[in-house]
Coordinates of C-alpha atoms and ligand atoms in Angstrom, one line a residue:
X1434 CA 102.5 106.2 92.3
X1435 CA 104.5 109.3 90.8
X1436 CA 102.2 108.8 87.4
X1437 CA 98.7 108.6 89.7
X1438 CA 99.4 110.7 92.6
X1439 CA 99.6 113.8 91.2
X1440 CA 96.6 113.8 89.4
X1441 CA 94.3 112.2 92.0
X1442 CA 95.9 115.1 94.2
X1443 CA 94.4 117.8 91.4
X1444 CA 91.2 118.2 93.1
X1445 CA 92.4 118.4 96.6
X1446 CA 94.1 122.4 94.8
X1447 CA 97.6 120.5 95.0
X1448 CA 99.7 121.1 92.1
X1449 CA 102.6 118.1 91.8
X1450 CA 105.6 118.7 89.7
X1451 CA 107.4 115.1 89.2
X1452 CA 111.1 115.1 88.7
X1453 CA 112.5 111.8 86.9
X1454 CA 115.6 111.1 85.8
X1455 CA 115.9 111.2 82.1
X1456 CA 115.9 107.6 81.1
X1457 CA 116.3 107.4 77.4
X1458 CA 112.5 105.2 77.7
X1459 CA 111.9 108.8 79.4
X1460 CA 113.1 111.3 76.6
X1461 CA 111.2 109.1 74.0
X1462 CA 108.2 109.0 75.5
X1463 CA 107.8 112.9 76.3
X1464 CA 109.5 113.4 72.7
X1465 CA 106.6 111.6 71.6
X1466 CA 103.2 112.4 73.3
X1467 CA 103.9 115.5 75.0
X1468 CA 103.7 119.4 73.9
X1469 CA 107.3 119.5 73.3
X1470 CA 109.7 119.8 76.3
X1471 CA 111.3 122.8 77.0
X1472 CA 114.3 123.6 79.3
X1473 CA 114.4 125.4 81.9
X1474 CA 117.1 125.1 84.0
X1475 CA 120.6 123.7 84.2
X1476 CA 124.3 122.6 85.0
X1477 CA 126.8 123.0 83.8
X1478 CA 128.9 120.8 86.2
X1479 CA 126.5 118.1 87.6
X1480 CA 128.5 115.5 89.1
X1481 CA 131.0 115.8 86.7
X1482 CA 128.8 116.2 83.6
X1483 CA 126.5 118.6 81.9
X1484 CA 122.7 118.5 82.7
X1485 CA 119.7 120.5 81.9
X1486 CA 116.2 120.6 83.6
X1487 CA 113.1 119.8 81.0
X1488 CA 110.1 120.3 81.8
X1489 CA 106.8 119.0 80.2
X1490 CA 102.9 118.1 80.6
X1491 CA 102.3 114.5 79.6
X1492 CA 98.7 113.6 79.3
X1493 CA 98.2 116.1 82.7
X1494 CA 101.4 115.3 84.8
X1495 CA 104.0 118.2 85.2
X1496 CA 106.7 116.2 84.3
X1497 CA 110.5 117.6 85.2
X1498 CA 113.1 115.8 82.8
X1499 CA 116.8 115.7 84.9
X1500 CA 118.6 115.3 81.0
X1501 CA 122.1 114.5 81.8
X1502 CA 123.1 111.6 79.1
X1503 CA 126.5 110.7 80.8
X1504 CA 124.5 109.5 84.0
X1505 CA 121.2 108.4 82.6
X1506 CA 121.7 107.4 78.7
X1507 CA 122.2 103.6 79.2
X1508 CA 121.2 100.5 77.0
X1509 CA 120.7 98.7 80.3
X1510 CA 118.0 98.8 83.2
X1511 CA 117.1 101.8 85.2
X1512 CA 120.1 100.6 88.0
X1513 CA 121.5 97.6 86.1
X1514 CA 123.7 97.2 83.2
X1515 CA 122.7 94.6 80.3
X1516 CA 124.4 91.9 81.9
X1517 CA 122.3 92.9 85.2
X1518 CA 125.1 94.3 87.3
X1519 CA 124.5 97.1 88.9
X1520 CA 125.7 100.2 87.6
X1521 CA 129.4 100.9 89.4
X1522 CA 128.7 105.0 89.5
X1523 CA 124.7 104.8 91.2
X1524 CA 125.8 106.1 94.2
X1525 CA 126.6 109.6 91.5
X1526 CA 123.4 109.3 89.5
X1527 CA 121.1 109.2 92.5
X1528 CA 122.8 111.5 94.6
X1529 CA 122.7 113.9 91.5
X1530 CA 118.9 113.2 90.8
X1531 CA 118.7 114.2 94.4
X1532 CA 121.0 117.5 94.5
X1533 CA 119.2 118.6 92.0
X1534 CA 115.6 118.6 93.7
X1535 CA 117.2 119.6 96.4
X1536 CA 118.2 122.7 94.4
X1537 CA 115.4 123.2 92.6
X1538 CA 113.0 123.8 96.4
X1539 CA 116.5 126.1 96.9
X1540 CA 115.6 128.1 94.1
X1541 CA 117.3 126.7 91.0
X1542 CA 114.0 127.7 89.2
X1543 CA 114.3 131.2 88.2
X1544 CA 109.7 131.5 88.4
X1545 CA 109.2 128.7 90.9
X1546 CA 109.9 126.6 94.0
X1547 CA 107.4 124.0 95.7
X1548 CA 106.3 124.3 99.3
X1549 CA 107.1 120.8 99.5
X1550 CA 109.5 117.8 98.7
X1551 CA 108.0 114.3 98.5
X1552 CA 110.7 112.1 97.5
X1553 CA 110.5 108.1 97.4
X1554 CA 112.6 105.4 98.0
X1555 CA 116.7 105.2 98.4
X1556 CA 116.9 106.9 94.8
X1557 CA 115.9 109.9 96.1
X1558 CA 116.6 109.8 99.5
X1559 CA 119.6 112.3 99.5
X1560 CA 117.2 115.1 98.6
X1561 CA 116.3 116.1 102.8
X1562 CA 120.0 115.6 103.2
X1563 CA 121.1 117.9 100.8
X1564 CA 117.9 120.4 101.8
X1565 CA 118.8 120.4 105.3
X1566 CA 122.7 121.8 104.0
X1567 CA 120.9 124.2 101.7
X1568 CA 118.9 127.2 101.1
X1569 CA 115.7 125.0 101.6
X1570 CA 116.6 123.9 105.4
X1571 CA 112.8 125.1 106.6
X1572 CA 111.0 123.1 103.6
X1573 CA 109.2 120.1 105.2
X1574 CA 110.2 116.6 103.3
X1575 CA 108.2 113.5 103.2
X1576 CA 109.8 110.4 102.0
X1577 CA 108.3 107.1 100.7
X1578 CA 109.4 103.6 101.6
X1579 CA 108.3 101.2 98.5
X1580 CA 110.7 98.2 100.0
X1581 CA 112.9 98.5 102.7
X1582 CA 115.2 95.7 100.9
X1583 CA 116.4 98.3 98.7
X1584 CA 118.5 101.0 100.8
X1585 CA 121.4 101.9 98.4
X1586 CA 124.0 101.3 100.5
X1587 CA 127.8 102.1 99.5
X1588 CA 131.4 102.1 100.8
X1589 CA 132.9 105.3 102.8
X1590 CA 134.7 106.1 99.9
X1591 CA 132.1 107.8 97.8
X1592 CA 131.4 110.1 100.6
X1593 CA 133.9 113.0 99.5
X1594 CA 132.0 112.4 95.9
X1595 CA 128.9 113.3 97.5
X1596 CA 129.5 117.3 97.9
X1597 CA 127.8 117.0 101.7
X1598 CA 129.7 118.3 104.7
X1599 CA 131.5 116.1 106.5
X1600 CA 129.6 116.1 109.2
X1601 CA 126.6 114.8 107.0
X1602 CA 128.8 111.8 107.4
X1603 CA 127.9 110.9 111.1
X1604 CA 125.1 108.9 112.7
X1605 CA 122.5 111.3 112.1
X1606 CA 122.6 111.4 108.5
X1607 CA 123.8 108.9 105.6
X1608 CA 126.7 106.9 108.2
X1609 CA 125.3 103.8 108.1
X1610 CA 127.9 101.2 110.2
X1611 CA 130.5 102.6 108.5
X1612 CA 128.8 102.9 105.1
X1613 CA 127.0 105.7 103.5
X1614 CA 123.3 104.8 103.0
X1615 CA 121.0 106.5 101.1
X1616 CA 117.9 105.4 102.5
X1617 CA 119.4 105.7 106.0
X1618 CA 120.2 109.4 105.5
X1619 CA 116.8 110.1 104.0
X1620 CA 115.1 108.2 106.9
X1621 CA 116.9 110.7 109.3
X1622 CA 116.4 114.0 107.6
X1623 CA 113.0 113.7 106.0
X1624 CA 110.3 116.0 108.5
X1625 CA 108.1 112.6 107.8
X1626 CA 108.1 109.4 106.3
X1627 CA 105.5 107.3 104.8
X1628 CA 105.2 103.6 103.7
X1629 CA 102.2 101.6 101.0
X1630 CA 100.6 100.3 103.9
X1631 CA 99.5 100.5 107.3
X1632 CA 100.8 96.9 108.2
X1633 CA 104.1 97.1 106.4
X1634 CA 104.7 100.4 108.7
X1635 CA 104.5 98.5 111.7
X1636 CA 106.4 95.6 110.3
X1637 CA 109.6 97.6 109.3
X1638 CA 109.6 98.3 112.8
X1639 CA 110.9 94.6 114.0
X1640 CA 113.6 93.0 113.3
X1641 CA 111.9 90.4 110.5
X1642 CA 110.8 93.0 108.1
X1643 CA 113.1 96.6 109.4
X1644 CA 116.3 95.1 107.4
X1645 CA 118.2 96.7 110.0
X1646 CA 116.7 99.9 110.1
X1647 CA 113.9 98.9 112.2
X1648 CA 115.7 100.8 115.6
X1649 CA 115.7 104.2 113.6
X1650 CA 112.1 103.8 112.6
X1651 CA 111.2 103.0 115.5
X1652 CA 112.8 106.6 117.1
X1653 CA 110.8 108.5 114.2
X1654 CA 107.6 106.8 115.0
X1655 CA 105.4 109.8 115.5
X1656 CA 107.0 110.7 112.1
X1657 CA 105.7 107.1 110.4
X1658 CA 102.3 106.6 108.6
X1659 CA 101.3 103.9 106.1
X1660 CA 99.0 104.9 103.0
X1661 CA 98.0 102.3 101.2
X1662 CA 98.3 102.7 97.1
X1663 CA 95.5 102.7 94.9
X1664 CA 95.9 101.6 90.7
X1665 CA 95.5 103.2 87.5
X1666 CA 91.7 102.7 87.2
X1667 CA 91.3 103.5 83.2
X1668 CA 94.4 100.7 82.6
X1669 CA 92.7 98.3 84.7
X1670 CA 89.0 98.2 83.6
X1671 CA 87.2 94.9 82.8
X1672 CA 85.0 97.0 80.8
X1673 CA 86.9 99.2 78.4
X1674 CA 90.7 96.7 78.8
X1675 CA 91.7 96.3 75.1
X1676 CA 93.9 93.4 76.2
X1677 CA 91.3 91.5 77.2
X1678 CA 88.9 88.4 75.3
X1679 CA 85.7 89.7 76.4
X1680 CA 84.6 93.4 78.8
X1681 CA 82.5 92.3 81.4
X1682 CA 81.2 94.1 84.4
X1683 CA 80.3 93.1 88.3
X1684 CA 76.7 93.4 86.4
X1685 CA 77.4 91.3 83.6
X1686 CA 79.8 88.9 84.6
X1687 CA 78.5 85.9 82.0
X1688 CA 81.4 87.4 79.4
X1689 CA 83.8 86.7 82.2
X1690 CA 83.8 83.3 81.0
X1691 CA 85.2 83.9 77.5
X1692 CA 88.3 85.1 78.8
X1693 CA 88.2 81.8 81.0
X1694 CA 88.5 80.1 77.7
X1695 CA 91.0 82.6 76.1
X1696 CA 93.3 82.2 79.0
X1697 CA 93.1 78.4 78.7
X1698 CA 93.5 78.1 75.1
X1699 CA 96.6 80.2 75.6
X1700 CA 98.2 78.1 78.2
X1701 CA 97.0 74.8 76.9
X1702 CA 94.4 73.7 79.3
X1703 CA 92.6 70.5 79.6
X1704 CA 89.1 71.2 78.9
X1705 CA 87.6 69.9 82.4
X1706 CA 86.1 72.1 85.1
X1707 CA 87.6 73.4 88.2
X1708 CA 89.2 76.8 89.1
X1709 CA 92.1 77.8 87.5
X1710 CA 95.0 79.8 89.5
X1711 CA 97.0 82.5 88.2
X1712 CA 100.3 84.2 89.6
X1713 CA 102.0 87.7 87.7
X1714 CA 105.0 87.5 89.6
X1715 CA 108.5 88.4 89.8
X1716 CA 109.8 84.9 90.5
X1717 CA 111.5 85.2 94.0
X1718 CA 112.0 84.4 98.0
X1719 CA 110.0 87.6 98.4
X1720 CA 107.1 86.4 96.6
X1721 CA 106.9 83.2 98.1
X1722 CA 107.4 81.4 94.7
X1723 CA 109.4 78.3 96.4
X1724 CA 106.6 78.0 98.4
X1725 CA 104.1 78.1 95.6
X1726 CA 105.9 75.3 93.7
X1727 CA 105.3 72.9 96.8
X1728 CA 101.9 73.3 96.4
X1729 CA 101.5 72.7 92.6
X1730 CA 100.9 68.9 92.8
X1731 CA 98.3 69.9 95.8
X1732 CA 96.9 72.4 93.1
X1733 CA 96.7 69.5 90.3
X1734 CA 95.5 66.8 92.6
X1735 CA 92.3 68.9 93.6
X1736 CA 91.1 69.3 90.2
X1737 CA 92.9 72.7 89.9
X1738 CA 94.9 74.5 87.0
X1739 CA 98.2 76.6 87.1
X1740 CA 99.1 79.5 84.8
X1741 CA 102.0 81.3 86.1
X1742 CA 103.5 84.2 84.3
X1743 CA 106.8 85.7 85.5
X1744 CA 110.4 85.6 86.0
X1745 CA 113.4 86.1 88.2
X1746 CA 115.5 83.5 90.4
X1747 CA 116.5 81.0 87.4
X1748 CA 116.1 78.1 90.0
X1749 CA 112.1 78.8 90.9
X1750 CA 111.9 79.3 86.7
X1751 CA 113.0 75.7 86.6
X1752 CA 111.0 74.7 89.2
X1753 CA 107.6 75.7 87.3
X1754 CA 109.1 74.5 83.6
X1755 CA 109.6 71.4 85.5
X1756 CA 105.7 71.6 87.2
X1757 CA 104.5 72.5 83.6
X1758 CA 106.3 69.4 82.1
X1759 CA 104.9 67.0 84.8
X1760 CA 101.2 68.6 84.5
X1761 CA 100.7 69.0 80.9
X1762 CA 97.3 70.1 80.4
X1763 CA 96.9 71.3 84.2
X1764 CA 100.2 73.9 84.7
X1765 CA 101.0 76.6 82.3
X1766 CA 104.3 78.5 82.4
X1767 CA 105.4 81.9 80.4
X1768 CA 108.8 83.0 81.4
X1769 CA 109.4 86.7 80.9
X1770 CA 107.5 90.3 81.1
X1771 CA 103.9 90.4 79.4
X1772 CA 101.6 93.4 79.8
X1773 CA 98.9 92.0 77.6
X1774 CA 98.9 88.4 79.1
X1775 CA 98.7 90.3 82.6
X1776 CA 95.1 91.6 82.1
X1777 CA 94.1 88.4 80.3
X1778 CA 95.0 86.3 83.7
X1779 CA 93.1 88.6 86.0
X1780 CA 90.0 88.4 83.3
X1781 CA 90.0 85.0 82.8
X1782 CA 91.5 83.1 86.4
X1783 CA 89.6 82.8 89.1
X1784 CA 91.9 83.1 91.6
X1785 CA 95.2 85.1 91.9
X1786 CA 97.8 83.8 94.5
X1787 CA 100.3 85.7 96.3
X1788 CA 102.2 84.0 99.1
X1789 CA 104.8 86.6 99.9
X1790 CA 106.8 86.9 102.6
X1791 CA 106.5 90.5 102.5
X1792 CA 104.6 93.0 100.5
X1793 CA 105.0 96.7 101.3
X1794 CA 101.5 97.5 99.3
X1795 CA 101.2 95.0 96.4
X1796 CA 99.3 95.5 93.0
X1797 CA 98.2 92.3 91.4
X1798 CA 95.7 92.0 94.4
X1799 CA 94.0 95.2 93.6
X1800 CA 93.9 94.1 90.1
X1801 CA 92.4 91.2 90.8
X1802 CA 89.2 92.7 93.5
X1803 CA 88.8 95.0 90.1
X1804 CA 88.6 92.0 87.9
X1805 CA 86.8 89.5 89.9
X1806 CA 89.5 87.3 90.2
X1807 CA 89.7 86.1 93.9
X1808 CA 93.0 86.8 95.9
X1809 CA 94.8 84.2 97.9
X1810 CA 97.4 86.5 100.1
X1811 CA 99.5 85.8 102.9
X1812 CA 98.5 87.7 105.7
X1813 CA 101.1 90.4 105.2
X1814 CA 101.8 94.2 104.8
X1815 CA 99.8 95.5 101.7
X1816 CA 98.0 91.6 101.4
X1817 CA 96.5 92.1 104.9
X1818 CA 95.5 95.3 104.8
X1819 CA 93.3 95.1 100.4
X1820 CA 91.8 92.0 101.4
X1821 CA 88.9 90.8 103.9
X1822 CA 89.8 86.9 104.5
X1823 CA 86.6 84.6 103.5
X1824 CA 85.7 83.4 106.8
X1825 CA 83.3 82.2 108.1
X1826 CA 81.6 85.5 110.2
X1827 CA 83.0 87.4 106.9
X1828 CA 80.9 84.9 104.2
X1829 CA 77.8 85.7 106.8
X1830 CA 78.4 89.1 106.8
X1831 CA 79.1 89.3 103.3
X1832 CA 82.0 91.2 103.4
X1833 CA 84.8 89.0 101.9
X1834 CA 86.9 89.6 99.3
X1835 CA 89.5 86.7 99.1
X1836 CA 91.5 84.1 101.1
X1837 CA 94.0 85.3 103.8
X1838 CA 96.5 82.7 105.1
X1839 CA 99.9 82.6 107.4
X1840 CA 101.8 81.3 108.1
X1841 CA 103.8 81.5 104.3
X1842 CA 104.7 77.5 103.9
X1843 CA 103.4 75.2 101.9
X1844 CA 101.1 73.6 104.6
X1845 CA 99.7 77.7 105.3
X1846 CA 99.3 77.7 101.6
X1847 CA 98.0 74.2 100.8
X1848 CA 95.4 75.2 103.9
X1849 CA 93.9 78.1 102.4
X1850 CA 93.4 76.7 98.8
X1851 CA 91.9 74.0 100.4
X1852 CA 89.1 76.7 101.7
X1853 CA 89.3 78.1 98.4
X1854 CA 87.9 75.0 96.5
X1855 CA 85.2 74.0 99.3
X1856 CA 84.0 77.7 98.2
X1857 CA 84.6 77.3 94.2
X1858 CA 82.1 74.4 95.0
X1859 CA 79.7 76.7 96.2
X1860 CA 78.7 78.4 93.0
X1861 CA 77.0 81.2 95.0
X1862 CA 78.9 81.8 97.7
X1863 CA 82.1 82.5 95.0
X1864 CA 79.7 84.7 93.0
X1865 CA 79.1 86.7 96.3
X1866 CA 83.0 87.0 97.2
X1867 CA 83.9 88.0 93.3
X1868 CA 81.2 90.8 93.3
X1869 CA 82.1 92.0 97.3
X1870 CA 85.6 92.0 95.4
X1871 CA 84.3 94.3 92.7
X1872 CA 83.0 96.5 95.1
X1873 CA 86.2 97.4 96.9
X1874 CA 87.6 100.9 96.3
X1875 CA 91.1 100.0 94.6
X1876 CA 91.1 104.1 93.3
X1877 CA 93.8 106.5 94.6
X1878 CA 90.7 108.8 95.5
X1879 CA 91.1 107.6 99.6
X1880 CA 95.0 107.8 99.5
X1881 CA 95.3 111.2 97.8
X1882 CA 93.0 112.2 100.4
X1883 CA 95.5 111.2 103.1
X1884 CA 98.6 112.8 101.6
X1885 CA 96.6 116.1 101.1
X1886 CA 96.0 116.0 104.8
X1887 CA 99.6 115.2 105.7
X1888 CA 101.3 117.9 102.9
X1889 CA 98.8 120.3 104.8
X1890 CA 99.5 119.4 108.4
X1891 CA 103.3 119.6 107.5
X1892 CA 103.2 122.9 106.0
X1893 CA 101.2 124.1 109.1
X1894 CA 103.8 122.7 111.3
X1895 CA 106.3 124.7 108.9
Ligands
LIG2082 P1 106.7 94.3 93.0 O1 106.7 95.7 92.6 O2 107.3 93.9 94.3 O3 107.2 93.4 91.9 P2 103.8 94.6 92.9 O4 102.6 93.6 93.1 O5 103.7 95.8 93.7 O6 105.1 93.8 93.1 O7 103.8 95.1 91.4 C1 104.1 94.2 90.4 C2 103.6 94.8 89.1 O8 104.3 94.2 88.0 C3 102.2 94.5 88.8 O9 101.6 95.5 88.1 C4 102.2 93.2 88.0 O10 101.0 93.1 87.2 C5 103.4 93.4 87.1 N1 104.1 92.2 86.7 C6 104.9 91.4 87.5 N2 105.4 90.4 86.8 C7 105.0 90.6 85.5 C8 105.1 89.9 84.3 N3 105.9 88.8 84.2 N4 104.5 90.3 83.2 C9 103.7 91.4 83.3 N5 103.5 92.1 84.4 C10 104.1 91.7 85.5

């Protein structure tokens, strides 16, 4: 979203800058491909620690570098360590990413100051709090919920190491039972607050999906609005993808069927007919992968195939390894991260599934209506809201796009893919639903469109 955003937001006469923290993956890559950086600003006591502001255009995005090694020059992950532990001091990296934007709509910048701070998820969610203590008190502040399960959430004792007030430390900013949270302090402060979808914001506002914040939500509801996100549409093009056996288009989908072959070639498939499945998944509760390995003998039984690609909870990993030994020929498994192999399954499966509990906006659903590879959701946040469930006044209507199903158990699950052969049977009909799919506007054109008109009714409020 902060690499698509700004540019879809171009034509609309907003100007984005994006300030990142300066992951070494981060220097390298504007070190590389970018008119070189140049600084602009600086700390010389940033938590602690030395920092300068870089700034850069990368292939059109204004790109603000926060380069402080101490905090950000690690071998690990961007918030775990190699041994994936979290990193003990992310309470002070964050909050210092976030002082620092907050200073720079203070006036940091010697030649320029924004109009207005969009920050997103707990990472960031200090900035309001430290704007509301600061110089930039009047700026209006939207903040972004990507998944409500991630609130960065620490002990009191980091508060004094967060250079707030102490009466920042109370119920209407970061106190959170007792505990400072990020999120719940940018929740509070920021003027409005935005989530990927339309469902998911009405879902964080019960007790199933809020994860304890839905009370406070539900007290800044006129505040709440859910935008759903689009993808990068030059990445993910059946017609130009380089990762990809053959391009094909909603007009000339014949070629579609070489990557059909690729993909089963490079999992090993039985050549017989029948639809083969795909998931790109982290491998966890949230995704519903438990309940996707109940289904797998289902899957087989029907005259389907299975190639999963993902990681995560090491018992689910064993659960497929031990699907793929039972099914040779019919369930394919690759354990890890693999860009390539990710376009190759939406060219070359017919159907992507995605039973996940919950699902703020989801991606590899709009990958797959771009790739005419048929979604199987559950009926949740993001899922709900992309995809038009094939039934039956939707087939007459012609307006399906994939399979819908709740709820997320293996009899929901084994229900829908049930539908979904009857239709694979139907040679038309599935022709019909992959092109309607095709047709679906996955493009951050709509959603830029939505945050112009909330940046501008905010800073006419202001
Ligand atoms: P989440 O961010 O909750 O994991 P999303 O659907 O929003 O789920 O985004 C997941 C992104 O990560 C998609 O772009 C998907 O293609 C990609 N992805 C997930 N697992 C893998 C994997 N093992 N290899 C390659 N890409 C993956």
């Amino acid at each position: 979203m902060a690499g698509a955003l700004p540019l879809a937001l171009k034509p609309h006469g907003i100007r984005m800058r994006t300030l990142l923290p300066g992951y070494p993956v981060v220097l390298q890559k504007i070190g590389q491909n970018s008119t070189k950086a140049e600084r602009i600003g600086g700390f010389d006591n940033l938590f602690g620690h030395p920092a300068s502001i870089l700034a850069v255009d990368h292939h059109g995005l204004d790109i603000l570098v926060l380069d402080a090694p101490a905090l950000f020059d690690r071998e690990g992950g961007p918030y775990v360590d190699k041994a994936g532990l979290d990193y003990p001091d992310n309470f002070r990296r964050f909050a210092a990413l976030s002082l620092t934007a907050a200073e720079i709509a203070g006036g940091l910048l010697s030649d320029w100051k924004p109009d207005l701070v969009h920050v997103h998820d707990w990472q960031a969610a200090l900035t309001p709090v430290y704007m509301r203590f600061g110089p930039a008190s009047g700026m209006p502040t939207v903040l972004t919920i990507h998944n409500i399960a991630f609130q960065g959430q620490f002990g009191p004792m980091v508060f004094p190491e967060l250079a707030l007030p102490p009466e920042a430390f109370t119920v209407d900013y970061v106190e959170y039972y007792g505990d400072v949270g990020f999120l719940k302090g940018g929740l509070q402060a920021a003027t409005a607050i935005t989530t990927v979808s339309p469902s998911y914001a009405q879902e964080i506002l019960t007790p199933e999906f809020g994860m304890g914040l839905e009370g406070l939500l539900t007290a800044r509801l006129s505040g709440l609005k859910g935008i759903v996100n689009g993808i990068d549409a030059d990445v993910w093009d059946p017609r130009t993808d380089p990762h990809i056996a053959a391009p094909y288009s909603a007009d000339k989908m014949k070629r579609r069927a070489e990557n059909k072959l690729a993909l089963s070639k490079h999992f090993g498939f039985d050549a017989i007919p029948g639809p083969i499945f795909s998931v790109v998944s982290r491998l966890t509760w949230q995704k519903g992968m438990d309940v996707l390995a109940e289904t797998i003998d289902y899957i087989v039984e029907s005259g389907g195939k299975l190639a999963v690609l993902g990681s995560g909870d090491p018992v689910l990993e064993n659960a497929f390894l031990d699907a793929a030994s039972r099914h040779p020929g019919r369930v394919g498994v690759v354990m890890g991260y693999n860009e390539p192999l990710s376009h190759l399954l939406q060219a070359g499966s017919d159907a992507i599934l995605i039973p996940s509990r919950f699902e703020p906006c989801g991606l590899t659903q709009l990958y797959g209506l771009r790739y005419g590879c048929v979604p199987v959701v559950a009926r949740t946040g993001g899922l709900a809201d992309t995809i038009i469930d094939a039934n039956e006044a939707a087939l007459a209507a012609r307006v399906a796009t994939g399979f819908q199903f709740s709820p997320v158990t293996a009899d929901g699950l084994r229900l829908a893919l049930r539908r979904v052969f009857a239709l694979y049977n139907e040679p038309k009909a599935w022709a019909r639903l992959q092109a309607q799919g095709m047709k679906s506007d996955v493009s951050w054109e709509k959603s830029a469109e939505r945050y112009a008109a909330l940046y501008s009714g905010l800073l006419v409020k202001g």
